[in-house]
Coordinates of C-alpha atoms and ligand atoms in Angstrom, one line a residue:
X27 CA 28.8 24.0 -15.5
X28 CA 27.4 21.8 -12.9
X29 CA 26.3 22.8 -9.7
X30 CA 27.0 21.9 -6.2
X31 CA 24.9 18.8 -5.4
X32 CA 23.6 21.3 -2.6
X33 CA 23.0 24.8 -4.7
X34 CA 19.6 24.7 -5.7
X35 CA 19.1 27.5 -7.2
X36 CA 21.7 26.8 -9.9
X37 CA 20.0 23.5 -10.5
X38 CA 19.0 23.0 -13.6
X39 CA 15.1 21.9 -12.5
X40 CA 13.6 22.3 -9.5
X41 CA 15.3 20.1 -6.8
X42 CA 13.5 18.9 -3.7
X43 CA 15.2 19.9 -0.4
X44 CA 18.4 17.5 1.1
X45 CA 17.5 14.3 2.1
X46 CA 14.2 14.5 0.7
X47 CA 14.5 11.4 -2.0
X48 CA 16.5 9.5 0.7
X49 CA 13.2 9.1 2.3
X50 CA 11.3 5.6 1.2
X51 CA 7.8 6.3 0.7
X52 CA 5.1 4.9 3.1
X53 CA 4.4 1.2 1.5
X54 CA 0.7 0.3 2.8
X55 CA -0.7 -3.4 2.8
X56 CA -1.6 -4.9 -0.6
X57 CA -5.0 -5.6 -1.6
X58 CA -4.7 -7.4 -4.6
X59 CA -3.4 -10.4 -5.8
X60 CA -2.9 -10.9 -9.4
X61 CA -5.3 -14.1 -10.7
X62 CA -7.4 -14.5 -7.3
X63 CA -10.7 -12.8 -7.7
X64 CA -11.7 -12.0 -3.8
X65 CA -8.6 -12.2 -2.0
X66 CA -9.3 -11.6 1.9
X67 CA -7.3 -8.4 3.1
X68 CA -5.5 -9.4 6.2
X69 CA -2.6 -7.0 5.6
X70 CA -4.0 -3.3 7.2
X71 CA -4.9 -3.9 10.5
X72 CA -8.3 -3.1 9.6
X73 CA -11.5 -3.9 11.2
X74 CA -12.6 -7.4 9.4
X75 CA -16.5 -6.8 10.6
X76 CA -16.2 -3.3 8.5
X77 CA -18.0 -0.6 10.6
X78 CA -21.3 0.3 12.8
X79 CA -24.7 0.2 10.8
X80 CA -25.0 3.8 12.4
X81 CA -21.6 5.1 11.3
X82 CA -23.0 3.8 7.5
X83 CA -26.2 5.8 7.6
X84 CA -24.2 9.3 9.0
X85 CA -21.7 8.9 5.8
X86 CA -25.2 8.0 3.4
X87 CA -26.6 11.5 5.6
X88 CA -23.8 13.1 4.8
X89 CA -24.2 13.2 0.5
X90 CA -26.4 16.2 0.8
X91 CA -23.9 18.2 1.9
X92 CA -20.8 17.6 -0.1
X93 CA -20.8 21.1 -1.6
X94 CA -19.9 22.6 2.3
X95 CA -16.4 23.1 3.4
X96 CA -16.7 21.1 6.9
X97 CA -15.4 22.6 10.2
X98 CA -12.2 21.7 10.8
X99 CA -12.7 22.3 14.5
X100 CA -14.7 19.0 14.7
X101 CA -17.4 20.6 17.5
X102 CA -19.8 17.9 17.4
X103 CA -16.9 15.0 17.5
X104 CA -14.9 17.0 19.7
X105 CA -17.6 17.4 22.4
X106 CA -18.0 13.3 22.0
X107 CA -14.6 12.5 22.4
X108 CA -14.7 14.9 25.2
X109 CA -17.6 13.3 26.9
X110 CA -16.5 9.4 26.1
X111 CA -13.0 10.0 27.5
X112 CA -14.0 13.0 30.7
X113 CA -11.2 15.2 29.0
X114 CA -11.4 18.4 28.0
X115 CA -12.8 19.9 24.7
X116 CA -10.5 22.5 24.0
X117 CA -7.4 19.8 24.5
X118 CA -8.2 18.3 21.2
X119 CA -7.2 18.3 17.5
X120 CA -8.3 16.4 14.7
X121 CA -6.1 15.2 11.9
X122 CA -6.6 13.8 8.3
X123 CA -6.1 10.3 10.1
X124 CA -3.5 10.5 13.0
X125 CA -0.7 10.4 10.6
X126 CA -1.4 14.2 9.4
X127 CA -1.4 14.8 13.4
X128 CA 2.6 13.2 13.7
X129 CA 3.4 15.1 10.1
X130 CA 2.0 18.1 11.8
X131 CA 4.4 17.6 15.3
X132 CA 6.9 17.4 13.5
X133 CA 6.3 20.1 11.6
X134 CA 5.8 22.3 14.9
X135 CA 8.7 20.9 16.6
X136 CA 11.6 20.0 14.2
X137 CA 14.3 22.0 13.2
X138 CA 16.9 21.0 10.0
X139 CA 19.2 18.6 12.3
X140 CA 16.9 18.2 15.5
X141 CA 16.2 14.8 16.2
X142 CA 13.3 12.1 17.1
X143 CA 13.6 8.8 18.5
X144 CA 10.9 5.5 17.6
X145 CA 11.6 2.1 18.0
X146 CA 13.9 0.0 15.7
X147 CA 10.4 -1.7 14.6
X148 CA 8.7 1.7 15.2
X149 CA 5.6 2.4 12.9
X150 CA 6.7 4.4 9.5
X151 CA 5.1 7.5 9.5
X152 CA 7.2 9.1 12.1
X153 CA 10.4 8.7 10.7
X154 CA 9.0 10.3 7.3
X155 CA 7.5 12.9 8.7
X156 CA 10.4 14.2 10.4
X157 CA 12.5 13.7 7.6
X158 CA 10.8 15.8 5.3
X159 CA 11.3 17.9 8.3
X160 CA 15.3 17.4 7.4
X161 CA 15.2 15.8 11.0
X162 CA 17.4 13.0 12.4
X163 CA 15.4 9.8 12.9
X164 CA 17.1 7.8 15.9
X165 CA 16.0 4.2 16.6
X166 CA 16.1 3.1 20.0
X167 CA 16.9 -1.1 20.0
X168 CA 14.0 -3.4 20.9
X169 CA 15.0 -6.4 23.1
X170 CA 12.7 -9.0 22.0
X171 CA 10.3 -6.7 19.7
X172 CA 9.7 -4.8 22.6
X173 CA 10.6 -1.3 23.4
X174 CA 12.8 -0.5 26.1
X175 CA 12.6 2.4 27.9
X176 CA 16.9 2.7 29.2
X177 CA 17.4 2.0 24.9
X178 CA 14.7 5.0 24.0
X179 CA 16.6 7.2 26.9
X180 CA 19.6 6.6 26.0
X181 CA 19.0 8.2 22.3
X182 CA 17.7 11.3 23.8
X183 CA 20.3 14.3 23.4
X184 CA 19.8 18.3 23.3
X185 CA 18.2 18.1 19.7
X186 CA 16.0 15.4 20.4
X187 CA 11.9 17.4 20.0
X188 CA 9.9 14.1 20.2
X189 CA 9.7 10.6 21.0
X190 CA 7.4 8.5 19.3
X191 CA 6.1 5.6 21.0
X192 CA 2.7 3.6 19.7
X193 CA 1.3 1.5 22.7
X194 CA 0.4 -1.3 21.7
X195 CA 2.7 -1.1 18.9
X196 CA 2.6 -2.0 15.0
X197 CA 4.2 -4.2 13.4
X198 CA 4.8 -6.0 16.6
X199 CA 1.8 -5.4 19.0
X200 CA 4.2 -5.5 21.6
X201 CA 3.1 -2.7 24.8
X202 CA 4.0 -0.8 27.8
X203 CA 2.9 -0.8 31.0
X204 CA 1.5 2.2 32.5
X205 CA 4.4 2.0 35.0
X206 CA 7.1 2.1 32.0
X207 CA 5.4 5.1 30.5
X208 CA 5.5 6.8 33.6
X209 CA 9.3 6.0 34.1
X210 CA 9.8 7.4 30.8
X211 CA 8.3 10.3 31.0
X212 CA 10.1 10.7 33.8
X213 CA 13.7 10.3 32.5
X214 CA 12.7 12.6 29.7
X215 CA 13.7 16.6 29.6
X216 CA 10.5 18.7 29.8
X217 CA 11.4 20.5 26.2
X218 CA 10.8 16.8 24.6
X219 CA 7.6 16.0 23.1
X220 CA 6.3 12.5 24.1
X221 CA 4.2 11.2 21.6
X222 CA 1.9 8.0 22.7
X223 CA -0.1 7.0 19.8
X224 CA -2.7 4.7 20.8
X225 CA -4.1 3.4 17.8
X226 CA -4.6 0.1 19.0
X227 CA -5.2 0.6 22.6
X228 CA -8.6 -0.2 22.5
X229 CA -7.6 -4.1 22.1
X230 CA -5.4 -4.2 25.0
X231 CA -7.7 -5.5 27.9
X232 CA -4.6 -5.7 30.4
X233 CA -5.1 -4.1 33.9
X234 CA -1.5 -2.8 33.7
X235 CA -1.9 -0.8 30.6
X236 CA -2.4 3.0 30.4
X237 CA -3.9 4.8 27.4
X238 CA -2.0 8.0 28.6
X239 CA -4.8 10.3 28.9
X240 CA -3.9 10.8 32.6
X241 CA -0.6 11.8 31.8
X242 CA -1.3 14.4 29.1
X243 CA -4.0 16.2 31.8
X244 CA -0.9 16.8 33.7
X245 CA 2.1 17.1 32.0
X246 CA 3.3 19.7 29.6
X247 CA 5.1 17.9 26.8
X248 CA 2.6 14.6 26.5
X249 CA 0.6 14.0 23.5
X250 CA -1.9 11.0 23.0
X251 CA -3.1 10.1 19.4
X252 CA -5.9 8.2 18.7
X253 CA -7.8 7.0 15.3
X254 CA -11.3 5.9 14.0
X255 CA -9.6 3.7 11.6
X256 CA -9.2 0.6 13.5
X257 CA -11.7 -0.4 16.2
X258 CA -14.4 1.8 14.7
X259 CA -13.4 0.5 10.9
X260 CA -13.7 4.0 9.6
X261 CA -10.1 3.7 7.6
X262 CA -11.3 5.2 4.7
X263 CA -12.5 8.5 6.6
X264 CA -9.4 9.8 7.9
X265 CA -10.4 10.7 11.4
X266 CA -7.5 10.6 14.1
X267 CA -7.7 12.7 17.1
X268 CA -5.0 14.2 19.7
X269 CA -5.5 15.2 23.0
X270 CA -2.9 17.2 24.2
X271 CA -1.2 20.7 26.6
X272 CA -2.6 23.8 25.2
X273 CA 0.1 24.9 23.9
X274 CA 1.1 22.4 22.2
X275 CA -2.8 22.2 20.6
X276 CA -2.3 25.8 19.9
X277 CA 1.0 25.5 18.1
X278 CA -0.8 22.6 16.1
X279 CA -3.7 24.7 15.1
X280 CA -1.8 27.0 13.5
X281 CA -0.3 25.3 11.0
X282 CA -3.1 22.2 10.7
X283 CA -4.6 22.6 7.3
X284 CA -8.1 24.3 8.0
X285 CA -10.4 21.7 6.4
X286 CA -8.6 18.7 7.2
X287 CA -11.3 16.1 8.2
X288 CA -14.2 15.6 6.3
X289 CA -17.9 16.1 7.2
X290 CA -18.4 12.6 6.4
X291 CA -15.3 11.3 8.6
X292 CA -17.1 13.5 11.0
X293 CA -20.4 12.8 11.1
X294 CA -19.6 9.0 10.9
X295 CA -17.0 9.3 13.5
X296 CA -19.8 10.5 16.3
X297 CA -21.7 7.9 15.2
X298 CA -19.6 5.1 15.6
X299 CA -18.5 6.3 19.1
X300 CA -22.0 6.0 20.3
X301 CA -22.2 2.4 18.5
X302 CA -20.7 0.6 21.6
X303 CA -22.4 -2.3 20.6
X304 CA -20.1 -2.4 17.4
X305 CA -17.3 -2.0 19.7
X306 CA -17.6 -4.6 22.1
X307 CA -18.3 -7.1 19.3
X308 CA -15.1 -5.7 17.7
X309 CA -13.2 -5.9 20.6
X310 CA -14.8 -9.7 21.7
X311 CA -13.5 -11.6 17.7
X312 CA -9.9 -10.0 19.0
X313 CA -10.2 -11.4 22.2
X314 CA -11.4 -14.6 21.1
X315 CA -9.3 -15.3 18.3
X316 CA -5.7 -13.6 18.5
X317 CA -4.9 -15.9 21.7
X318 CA -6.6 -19.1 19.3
X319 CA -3.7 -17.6 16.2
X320 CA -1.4 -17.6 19.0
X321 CA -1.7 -21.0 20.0
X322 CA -2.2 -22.7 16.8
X323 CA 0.5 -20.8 15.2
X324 CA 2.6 -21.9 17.7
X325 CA 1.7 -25.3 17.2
X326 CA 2.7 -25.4 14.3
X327 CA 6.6 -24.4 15.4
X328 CA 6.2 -20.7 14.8
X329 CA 7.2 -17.9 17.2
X330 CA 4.1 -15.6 17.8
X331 CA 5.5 -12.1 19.5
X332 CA 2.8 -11.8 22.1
X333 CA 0.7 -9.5 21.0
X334 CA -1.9 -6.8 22.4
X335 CA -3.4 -5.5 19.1
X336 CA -5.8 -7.1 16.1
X337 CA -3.1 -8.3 14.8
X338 CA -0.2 -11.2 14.9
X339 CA 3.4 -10.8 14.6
X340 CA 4.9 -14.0 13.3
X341 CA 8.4 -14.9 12.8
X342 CA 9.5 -17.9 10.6
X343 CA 12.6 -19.7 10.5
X344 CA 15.4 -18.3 7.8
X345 CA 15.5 -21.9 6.5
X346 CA 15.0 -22.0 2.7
X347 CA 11.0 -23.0 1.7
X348 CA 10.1 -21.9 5.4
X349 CA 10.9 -18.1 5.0
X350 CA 8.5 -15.2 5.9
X351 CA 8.9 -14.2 2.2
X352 CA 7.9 -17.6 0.9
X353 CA 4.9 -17.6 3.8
X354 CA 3.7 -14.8 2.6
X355 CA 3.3 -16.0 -0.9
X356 CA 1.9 -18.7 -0.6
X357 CA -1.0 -17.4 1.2
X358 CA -1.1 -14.9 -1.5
X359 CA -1.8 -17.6 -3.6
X360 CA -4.5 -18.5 -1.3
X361 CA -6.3 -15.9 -1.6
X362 CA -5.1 -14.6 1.6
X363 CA -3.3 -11.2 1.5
X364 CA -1.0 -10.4 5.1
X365 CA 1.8 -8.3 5.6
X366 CA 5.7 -8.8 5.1
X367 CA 7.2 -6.6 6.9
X368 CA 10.9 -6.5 5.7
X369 CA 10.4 -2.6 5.9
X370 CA 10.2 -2.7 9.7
X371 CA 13.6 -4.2 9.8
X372 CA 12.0 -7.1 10.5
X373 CA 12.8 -9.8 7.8
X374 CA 11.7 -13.1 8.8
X375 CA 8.0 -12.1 9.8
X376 CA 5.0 -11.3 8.7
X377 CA 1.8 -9.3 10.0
X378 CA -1.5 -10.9 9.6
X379 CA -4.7 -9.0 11.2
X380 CA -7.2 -11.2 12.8
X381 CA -9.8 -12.0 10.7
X382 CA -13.3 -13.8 11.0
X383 CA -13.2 -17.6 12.2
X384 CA -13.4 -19.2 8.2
X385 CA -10.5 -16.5 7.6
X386 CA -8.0 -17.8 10.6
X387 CA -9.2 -21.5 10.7
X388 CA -7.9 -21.3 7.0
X389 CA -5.0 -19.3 7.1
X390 CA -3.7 -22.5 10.2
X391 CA -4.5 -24.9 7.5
X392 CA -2.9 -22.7 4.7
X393 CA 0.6 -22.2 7.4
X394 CA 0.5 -26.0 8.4
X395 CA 0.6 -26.9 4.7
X396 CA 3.2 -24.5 4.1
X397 CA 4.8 -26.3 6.8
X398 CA 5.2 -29.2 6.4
X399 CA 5.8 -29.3 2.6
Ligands
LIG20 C1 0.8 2.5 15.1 C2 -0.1 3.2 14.1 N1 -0.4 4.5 14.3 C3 -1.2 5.2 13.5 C4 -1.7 4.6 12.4 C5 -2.5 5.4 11.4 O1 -3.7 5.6 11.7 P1 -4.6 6.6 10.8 O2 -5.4 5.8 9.9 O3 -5.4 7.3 11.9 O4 -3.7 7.6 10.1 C6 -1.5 3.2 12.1 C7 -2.1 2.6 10.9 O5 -1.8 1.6 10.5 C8 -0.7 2.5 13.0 O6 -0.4 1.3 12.8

């Protein structure tokens, strides 16, 4: 007899719950090419000077004690945060990266058949999280790789529990203004959850942009995620941090697994917030070289979506022997690994973080070959 596809308990094995193996699994950038030795890793969005000296020594420091179950309540990173960013202590969670902190909202806030709503492009760990949440993932369209705030509102119905907006966002680096935040928060019910992850928003200089931090002091139903993994180069470390209502940290806190971040990811996490010095180096290759990418890219007849993160978005022409796919190749063969990003919905471009000067003079010479061949 065979069961209803639905009847797990009659299954003959153990059957994961509806919907669960319709979810793709999270596909991170490669970093390895098969025949090239030292291949340079332009595909993660990671920091390309590594991390601070200081952050180094904390993890080294750290060896003694790997026999102690670490606090999961983060005091001495908490009352950094708390002091770098004037916000308050007890406001904060820490995650095993900030994707465990948008696994754990949805986990908080998602019912079988409630719904969020990301971008078309939006980033990928959203929409699995609230699947495996048997949620409904809704995309709002995005005009020009953007977001648009009337498209995200007009998702919104009474099962919607959280929007999901990353500012600047990946894979485009496209952003918000502080004004467009505000206008949807605004046009959102209080009962929805609005999610601003701000993994990048560190790199975007522009007067007009808002971390969000403002707006989670005083609203109910904001949240603002942050990570170590990108300006402070701590990827391996798992460190991402949310700042949010009390409720909503209490409701996390419950269900946040209670050693989730490492003393290590700790430790070096302080430590790299004090290194501003690391930072503003960090921050000053991205300023000098994404608008340099830009322009050269550009030159070379590609469309760069303008972006306000460490990395590029750019799009290449469908035209057989020009395609992203191909692009991405032939770098590969190069020695230079970036990121197609077909999975985004988003066939015909490819991602590439900014790298050190020898690493984007050579992947211009690398496209303009490609180019014109
Ligand atoms: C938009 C966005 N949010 C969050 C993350 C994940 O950061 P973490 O390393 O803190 O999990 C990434 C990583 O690529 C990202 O691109």
């Amino acid at each position: 007899m065979t069961a209803p596809a639905n009847d797990r308990f009659a299954a003959p094995r153990p059957t994961p719950k509806p919907g669960l193996m319709d979810i793709a699994a999270y596909v991170g950038g490669k970093s390895k090419i098969d025949g090239v030795a030292h291949p340079v890793k332009l595909s993660s969005n990671e920091n390309i000077l590594g991390c601070s000296e200081a952050a180094r020594a904390a993890f080294r420091d750290a060896a003694d004690r790997l026999h102690v179950y670490p606090d999961g309540k983060a005091p001495a990173l908490r009352a950094a945060i708390a002091a770098r960013y004037d916000i308050e202590p007890e406001r904060l969670t820490f995650g095993d990266g900030s994707d465990e902190i948008f696994a754990l909202l949805n986990q908080a806030y998602l019912e079988p058949g409630d719904n969020i709503i990301q971008g078309e492009h939006g980033f990928a760990a959203y929409a699995i999280g609230a699947r495996a949440c048997q949620g409904e993932v809704r995309l709002a369209k995005e005009p020009n790789q953007r977001i648009d705030i009337d498209e995200v509102v007009k998702q919104v119905d009474d099962r919607t529990r959280l929007v999901f907006i990353a500012n600047p966002a990946n894979p485009t680096g496209t952003w918000l203004t502080g004004e467009e935040i505000a206008r949807l928060h605004a046009a959102l019910p209080p009962s929805v959850v609005l999610v601003l992850d701000g993994a990048y928003s560190e790199f975007c200089a522009d007067p007009r942009f808002d971390d969000g931090l403002a707006l989670a002091r005083d609203a109910e139903n904001v949240v603002v995620t942050r990570t170590f993994s990108k300006l402070h180069g701590l990827a391996s470390l798992r460190i991402g941090w949310a700042y949010a209502p009390t409720a909503i940290i209490d409701a996390l806190e419950r269900i946040r697994p209670p050693f989730n971040t490492s003393i290590a990811g700790q430790e070096a996490a302080v430590a790299a917030l004090a290194d501003t010095d690391f930072q503003a180096r960090s921050l000053a290759l991205v300023a000098q070289w994404r608008p340099w990418l830009t322009q050269q890219l550009g030159g070379l007849g590609l469309e760069v979506t303008p972006s306000a993160a460490n990395f590029v978005l750019v799009n290449f022409p469908p035209t057989p022997g020009k395609t992203a796919k191909e692009a991405e190749a032939f770098l590969a063969m190069n020695g230079y690994i970036v990121r197609g990003v077909g999975n985004y919905g988003l066939p015909d471009a490819v991602r590439i973080t900014i790298g050190l000067e020898e690493h984007n003079r050579a992947v211009i010479d690398l496209l303009a070959q490609f180019m014109a061949r």
